[in-house]
PDB file of C-alpha atoms in Angstrom:
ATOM      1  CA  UNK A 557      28.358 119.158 139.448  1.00 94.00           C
ATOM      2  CA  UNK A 558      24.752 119.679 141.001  1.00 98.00           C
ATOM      3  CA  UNK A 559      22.173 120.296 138.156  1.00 98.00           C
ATOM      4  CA  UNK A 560      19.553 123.127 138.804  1.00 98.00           C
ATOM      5  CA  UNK A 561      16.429 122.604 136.556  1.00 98.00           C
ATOM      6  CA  UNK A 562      14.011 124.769 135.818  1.00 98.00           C
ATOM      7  CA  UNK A 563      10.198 124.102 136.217  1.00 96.00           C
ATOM      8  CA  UNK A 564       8.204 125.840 133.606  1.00 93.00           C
ATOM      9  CA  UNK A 565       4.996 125.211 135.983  1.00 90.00           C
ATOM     10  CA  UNK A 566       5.349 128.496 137.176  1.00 88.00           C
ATOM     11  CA  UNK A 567       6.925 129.938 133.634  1.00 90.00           C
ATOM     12  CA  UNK A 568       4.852 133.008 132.001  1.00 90.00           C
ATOM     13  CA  UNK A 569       3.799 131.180 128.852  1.00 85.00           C
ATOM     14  CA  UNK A 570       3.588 134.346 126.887  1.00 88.00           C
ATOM     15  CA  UNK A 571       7.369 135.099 127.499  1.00 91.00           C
ATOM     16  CA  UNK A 572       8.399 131.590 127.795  1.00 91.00           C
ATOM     17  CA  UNK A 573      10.758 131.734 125.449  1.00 91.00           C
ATOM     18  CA  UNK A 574      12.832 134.687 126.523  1.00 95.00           C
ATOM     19  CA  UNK A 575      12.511 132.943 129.964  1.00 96.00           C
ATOM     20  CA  UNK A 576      14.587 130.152 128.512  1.00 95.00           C
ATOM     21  CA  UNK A 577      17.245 131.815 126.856  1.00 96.00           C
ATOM     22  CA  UNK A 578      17.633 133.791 129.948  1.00 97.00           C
ATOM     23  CA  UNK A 579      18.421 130.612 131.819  1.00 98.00           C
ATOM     24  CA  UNK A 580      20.429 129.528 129.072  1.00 97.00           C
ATOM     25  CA  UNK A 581      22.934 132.750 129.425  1.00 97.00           C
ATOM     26  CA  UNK A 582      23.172 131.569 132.883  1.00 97.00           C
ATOM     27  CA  UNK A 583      24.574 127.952 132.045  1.00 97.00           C
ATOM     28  CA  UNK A 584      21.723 125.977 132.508  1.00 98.00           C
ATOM     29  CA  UNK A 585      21.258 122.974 130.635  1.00 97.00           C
ATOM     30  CA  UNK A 586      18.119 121.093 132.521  1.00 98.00           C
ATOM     31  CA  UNK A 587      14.579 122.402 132.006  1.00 98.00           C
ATOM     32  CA  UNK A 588      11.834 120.281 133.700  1.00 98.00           C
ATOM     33  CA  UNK A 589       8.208 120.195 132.308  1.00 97.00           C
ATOM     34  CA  UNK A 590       5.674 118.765 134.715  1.00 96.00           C
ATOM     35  CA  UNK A 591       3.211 116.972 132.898  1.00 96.00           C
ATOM     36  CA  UNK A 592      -0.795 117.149 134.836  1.00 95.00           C
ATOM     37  CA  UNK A 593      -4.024 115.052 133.893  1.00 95.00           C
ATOM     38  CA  UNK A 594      -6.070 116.180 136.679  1.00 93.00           C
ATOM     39  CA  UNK A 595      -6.641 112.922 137.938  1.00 93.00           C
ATOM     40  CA  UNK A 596      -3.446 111.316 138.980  1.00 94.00           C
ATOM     41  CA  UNK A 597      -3.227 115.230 140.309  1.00 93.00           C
ATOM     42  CA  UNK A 598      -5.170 117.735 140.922  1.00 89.00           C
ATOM     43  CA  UNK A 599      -4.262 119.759 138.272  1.00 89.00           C
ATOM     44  CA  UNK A 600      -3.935 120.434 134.299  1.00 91.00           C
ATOM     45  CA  UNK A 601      -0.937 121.848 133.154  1.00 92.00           C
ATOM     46  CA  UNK A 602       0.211 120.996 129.713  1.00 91.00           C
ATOM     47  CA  UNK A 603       1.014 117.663 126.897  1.00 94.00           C
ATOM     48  CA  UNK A 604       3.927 117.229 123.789  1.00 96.00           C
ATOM     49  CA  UNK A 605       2.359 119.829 122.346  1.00 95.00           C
ATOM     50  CA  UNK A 606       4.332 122.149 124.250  1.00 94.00           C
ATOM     51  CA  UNK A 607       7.452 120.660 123.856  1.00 96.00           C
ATOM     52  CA  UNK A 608       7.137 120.305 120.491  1.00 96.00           C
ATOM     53  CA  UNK A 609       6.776 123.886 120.591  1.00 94.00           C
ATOM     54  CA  UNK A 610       9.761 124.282 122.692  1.00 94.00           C
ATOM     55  CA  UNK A 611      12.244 122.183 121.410  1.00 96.00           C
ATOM     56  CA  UNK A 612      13.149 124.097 118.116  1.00 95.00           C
ATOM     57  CA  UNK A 613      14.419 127.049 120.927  1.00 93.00           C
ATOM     58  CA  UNK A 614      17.277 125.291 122.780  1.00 95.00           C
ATOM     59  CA  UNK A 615      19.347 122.038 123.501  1.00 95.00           C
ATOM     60  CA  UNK A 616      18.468 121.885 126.732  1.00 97.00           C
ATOM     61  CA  UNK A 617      17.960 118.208 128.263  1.00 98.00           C
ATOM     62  CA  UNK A 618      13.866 118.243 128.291  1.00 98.00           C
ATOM     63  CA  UNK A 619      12.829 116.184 131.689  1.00 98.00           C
ATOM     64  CA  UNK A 620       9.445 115.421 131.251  1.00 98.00           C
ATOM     65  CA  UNK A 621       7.644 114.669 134.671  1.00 98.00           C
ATOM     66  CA  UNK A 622       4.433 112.353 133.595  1.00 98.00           C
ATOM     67  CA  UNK A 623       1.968 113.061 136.788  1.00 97.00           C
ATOM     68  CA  UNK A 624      -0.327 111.529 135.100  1.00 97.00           C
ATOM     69  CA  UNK A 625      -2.824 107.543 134.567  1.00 96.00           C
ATOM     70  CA  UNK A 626      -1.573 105.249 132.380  1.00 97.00           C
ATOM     71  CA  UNK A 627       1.440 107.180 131.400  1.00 97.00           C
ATOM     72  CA  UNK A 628       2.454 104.079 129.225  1.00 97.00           C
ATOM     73  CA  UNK A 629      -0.129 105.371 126.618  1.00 97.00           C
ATOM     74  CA  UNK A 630       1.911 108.920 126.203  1.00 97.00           C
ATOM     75  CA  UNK A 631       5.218 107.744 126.522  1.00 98.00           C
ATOM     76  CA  UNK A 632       5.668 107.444 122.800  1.00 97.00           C
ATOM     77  CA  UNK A 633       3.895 110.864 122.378  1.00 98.00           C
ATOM     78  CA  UNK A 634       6.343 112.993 124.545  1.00 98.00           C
ATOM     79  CA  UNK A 635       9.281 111.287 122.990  1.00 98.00           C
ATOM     80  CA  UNK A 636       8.377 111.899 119.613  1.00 98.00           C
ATOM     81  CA  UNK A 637       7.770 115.779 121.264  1.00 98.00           C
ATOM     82  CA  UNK A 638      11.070 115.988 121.848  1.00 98.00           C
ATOM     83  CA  UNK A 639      12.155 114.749 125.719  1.00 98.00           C
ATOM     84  CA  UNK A 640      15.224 113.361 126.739  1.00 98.00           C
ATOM     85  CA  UNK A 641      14.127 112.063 130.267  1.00 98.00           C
ATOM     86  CA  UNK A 642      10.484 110.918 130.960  1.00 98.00           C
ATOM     87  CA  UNK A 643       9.870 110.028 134.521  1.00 98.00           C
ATOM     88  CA  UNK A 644       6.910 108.192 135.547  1.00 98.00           C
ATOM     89  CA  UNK A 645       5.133 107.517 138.830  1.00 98.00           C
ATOM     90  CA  UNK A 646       5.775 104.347 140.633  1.00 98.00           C
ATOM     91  CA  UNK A 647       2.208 104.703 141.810  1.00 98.00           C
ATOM     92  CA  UNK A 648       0.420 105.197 138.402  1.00 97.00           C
ATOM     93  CA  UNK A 649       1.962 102.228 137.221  1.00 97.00           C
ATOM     94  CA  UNK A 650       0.543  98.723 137.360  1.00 95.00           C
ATOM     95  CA  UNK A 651       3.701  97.336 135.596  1.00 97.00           C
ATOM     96  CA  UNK A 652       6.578  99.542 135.907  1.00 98.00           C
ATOM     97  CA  UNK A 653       9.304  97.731 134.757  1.00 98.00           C
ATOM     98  CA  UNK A 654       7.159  97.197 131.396  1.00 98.00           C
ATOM     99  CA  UNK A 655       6.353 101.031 130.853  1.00 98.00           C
ATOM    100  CA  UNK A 656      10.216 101.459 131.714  1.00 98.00           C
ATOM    101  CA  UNK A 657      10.771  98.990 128.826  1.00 98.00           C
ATOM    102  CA  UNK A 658       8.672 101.305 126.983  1.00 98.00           C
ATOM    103  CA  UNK A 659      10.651 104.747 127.582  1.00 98.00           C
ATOM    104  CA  UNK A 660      14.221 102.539 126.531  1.00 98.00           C
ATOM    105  CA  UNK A 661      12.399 101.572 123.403  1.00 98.00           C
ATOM    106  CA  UNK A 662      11.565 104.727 122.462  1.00 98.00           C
ATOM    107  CA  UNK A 663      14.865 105.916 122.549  1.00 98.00           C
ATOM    108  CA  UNK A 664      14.818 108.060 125.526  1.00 98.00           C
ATOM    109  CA  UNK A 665      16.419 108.127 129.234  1.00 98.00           C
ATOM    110  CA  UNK A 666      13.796 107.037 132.104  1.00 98.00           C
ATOM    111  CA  UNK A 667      12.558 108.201 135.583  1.00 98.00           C
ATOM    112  CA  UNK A 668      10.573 106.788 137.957  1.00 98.00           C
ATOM    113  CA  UNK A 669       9.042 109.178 140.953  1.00 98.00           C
ATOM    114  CA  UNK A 670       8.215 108.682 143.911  1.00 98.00           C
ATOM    115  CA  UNK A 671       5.311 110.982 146.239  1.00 97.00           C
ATOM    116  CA  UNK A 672       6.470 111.962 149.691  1.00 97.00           C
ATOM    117  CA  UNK A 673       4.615 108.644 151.498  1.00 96.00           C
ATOM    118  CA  UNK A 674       5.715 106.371 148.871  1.00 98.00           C
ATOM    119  CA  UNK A 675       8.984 104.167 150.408  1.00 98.00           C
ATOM    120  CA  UNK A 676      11.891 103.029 148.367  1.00 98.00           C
ATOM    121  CA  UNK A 677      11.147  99.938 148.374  1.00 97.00           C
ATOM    122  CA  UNK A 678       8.725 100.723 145.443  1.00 97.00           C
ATOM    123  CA  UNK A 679      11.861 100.959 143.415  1.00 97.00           C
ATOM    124  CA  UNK A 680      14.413  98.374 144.875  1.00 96.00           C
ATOM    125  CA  UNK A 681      14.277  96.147 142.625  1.00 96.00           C
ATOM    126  CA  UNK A 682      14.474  97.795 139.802  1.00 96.00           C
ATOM    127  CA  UNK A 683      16.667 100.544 140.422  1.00 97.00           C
ATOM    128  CA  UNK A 684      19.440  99.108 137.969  1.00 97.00           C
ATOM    129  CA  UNK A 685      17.234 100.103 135.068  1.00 97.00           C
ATOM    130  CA  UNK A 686      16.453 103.950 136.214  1.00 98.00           C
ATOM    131  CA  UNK A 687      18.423 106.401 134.753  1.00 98.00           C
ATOM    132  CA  UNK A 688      16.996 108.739 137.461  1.00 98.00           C
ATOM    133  CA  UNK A 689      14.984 108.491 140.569  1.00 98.00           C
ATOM    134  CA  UNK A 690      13.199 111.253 141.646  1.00 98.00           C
ATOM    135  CA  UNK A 691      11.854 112.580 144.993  1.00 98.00           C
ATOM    136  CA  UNK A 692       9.056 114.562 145.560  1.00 98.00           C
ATOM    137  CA  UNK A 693       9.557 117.027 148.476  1.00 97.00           C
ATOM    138  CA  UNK A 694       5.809 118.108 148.380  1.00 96.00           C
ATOM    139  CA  UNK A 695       2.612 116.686 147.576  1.00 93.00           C
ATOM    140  CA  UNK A 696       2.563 116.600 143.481  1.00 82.00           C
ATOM    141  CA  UNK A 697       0.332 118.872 141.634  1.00 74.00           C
ATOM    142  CA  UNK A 698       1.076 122.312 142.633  1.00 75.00           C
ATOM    143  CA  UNK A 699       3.622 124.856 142.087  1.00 73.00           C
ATOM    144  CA  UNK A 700       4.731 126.997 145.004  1.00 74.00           C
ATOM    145  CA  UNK A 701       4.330 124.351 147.954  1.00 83.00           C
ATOM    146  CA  UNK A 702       6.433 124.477 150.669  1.00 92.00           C
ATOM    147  CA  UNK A 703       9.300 121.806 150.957  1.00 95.00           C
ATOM    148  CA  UNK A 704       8.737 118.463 153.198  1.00 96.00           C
ATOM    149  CA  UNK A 705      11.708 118.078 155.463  1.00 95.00           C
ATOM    150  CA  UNK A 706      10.972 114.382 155.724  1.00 95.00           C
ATOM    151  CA  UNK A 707      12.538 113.974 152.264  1.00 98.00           C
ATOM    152  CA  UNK A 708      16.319 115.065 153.664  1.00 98.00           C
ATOM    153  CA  UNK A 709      16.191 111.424 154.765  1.00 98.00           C
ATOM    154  CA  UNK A 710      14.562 109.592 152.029  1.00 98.00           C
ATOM    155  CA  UNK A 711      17.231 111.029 149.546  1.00 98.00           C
ATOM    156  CA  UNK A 712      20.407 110.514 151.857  1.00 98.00           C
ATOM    157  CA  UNK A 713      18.757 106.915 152.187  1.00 98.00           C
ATOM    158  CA  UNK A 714      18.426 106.716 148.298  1.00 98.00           C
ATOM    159  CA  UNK A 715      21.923 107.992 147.721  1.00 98.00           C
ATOM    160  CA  UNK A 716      23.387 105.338 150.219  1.00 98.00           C
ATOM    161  CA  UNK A 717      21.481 102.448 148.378  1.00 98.00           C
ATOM    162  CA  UNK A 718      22.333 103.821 144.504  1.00 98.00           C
ATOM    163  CA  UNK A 719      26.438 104.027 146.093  1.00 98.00           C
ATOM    164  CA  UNK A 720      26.373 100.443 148.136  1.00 98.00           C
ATOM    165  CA  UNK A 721      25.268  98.827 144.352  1.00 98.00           C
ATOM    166  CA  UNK A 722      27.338 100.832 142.500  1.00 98.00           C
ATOM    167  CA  UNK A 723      25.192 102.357 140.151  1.00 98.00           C
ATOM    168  CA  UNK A 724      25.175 105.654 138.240  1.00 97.00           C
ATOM    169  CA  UNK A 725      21.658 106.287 139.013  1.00 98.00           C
ATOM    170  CA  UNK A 726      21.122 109.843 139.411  1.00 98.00           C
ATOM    171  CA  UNK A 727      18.751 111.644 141.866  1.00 98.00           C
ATOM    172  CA  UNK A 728      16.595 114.434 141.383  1.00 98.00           C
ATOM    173  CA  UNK A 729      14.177 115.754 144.071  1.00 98.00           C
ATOM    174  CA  UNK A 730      11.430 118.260 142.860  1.00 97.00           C
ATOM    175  CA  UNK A 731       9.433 120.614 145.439  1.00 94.00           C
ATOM    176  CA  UNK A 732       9.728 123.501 147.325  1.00 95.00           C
ATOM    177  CA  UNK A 733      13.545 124.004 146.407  1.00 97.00           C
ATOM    178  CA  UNK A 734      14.376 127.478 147.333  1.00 97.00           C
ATOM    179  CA  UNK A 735      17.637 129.802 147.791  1.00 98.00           C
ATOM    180  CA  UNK A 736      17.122 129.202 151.833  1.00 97.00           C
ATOM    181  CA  UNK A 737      17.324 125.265 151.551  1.00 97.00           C
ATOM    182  CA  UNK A 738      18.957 124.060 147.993  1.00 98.00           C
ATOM    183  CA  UNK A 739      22.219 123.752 149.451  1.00 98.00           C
ATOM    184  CA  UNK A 740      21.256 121.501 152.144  1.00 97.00           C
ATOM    185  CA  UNK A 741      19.389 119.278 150.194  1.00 98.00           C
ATOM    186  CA  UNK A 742      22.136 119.415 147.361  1.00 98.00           C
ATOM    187  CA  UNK A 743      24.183 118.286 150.624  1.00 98.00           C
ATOM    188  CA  UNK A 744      21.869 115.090 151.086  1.00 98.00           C
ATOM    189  CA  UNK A 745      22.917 113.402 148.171  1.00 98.00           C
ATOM    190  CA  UNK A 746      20.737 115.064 145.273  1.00 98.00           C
ATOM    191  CA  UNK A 747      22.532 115.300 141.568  1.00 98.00           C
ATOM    192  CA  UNK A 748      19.520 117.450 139.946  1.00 98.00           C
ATOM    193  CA  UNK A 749      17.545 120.045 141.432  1.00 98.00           C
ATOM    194  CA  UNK A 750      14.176 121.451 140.283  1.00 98.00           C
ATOM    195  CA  UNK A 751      13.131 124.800 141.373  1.00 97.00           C
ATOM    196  CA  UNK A 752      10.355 126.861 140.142  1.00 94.00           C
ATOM    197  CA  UNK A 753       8.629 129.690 142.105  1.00 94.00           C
ATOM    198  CA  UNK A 754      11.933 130.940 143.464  1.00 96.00           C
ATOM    199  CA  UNK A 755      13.570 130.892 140.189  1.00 97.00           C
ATOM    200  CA  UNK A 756      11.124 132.533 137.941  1.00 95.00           C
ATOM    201  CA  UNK A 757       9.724 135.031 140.539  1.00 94.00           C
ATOM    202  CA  UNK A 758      13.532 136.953 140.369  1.00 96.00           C
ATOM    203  CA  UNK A 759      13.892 140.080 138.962  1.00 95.00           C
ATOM    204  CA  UNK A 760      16.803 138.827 137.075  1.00 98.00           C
ATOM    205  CA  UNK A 761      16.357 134.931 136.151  1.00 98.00           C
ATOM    206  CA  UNK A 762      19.844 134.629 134.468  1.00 98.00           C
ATOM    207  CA  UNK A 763      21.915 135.742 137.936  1.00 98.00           C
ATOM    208  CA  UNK A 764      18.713 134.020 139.800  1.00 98.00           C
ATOM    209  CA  UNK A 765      20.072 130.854 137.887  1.00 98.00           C
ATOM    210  CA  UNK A 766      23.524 131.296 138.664  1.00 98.00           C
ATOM    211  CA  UNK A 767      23.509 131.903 142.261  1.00 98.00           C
ATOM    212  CA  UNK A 768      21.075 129.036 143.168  1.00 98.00           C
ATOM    213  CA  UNK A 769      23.780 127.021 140.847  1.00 98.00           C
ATOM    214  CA  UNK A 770      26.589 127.983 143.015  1.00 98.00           C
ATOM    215  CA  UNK A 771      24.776 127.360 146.403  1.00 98.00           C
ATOM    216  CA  UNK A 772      24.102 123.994 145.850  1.00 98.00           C
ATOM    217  CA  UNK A 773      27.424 123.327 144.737  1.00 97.00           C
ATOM    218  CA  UNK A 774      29.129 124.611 147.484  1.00 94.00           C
ATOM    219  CA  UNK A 775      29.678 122.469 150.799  1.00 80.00           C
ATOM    220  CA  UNK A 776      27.313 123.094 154.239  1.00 68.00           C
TER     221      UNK A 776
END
């Protein structure tokens, strides 16, 4: 089953909650929270205090996205917020399999990304520890970019190598993920999806949900 998840980049914080549970009436279980420093990206957006402030309103599986330096110094922070998955940036991270060492510690699941110009190689060797792998389809740091079609190969590549080793490594590409092109890339090998623009811009979010939901679980 292909996961659809939520960005709350492009939420309206003061009706974030009703947001949610309108998602939630529509089955979804994934909400993804991009995390900005404004200098790993070009761009703020928000820290655990949010999520602290969020978890008390659903069981959804909280994916924290860390765009941000030195996310080894926050890891224990956004677990203790409440995330489930924190995903880190290959390229922020001197020592990766250390700060991945960290996330396990701490109890929770762990992610690495990768930007649109950074191979896979950058996560060969230690793709047996990821729980999850994600692509970026755009540049990180802003909502509402258009998708990167360079990425349809980079995730059918990733899904190859994850099968060939036998692993249960999931795969999550984030950027630009639309009602036009979320079954396609669903088709390329992708287990979680993250959508934001198209999603929240709908009239109604709940059969928004649902119908991006059944597109990308339904073969091209």
């Amino acid at each position: 089953m292909k996961i659809i998840a939520p960005s709350v980049l492009t939420a309206d914080l003061w009706n974030m909650s009703s947001q949610i549970e309108a998602f939630e009436k529509g089955g979804c279980s994934w909400l993804h929270l991009d995390i900005m420093d404004g200098h790993f990206v070009p761009n703020i957006s928000f820290g655990p205090m949010l999520l602290r402030s969020l978890r008390p309103m659903t069981e959804m599986c909280f994916d924290a996205h860390l765009m941000i330096e030195n996310p080894e110094d926050y890891v224990d922070a956004f677990a203790a917020a409440g995330a489930d998955m924190i995903t880190v940036h290959a390229e922020a991270c001197v020592h990766l399999h250390r700060t991945l060492q960290i996330i396990k510690k701490s109890g929770k699941k762990c992610g690495v990304a990768l930007n649109p110009s950074t191979p896979l190689a950058a996560v060969e060797e230690i793709l047996p520890v990821c729980d999850m792998i994600l692509i970026m389809s755009v540049n990180p740091g802003f909502g509402g970019q258009s998708f990167i079609d360079l990425a349809e190969d980079k995730i059918k590549r990733l899904r190859k190598m994850i099968d060939d080793r036998g692993l249960h490594t999931l795969i999550e590409v984030d950027g630009g993920i639309n009602f036009d092109n979320v079954q396609r890339v669903a088709a390329c090998g992708a287990d979680i999806l993250v959508s934001g623009n198209a999603l929240f811009s709908a009239h109604d979010l709940t059969s928004a949900f649902k119908d991006m939901t059944k597109l990308a679980n339904q073969e091209v």
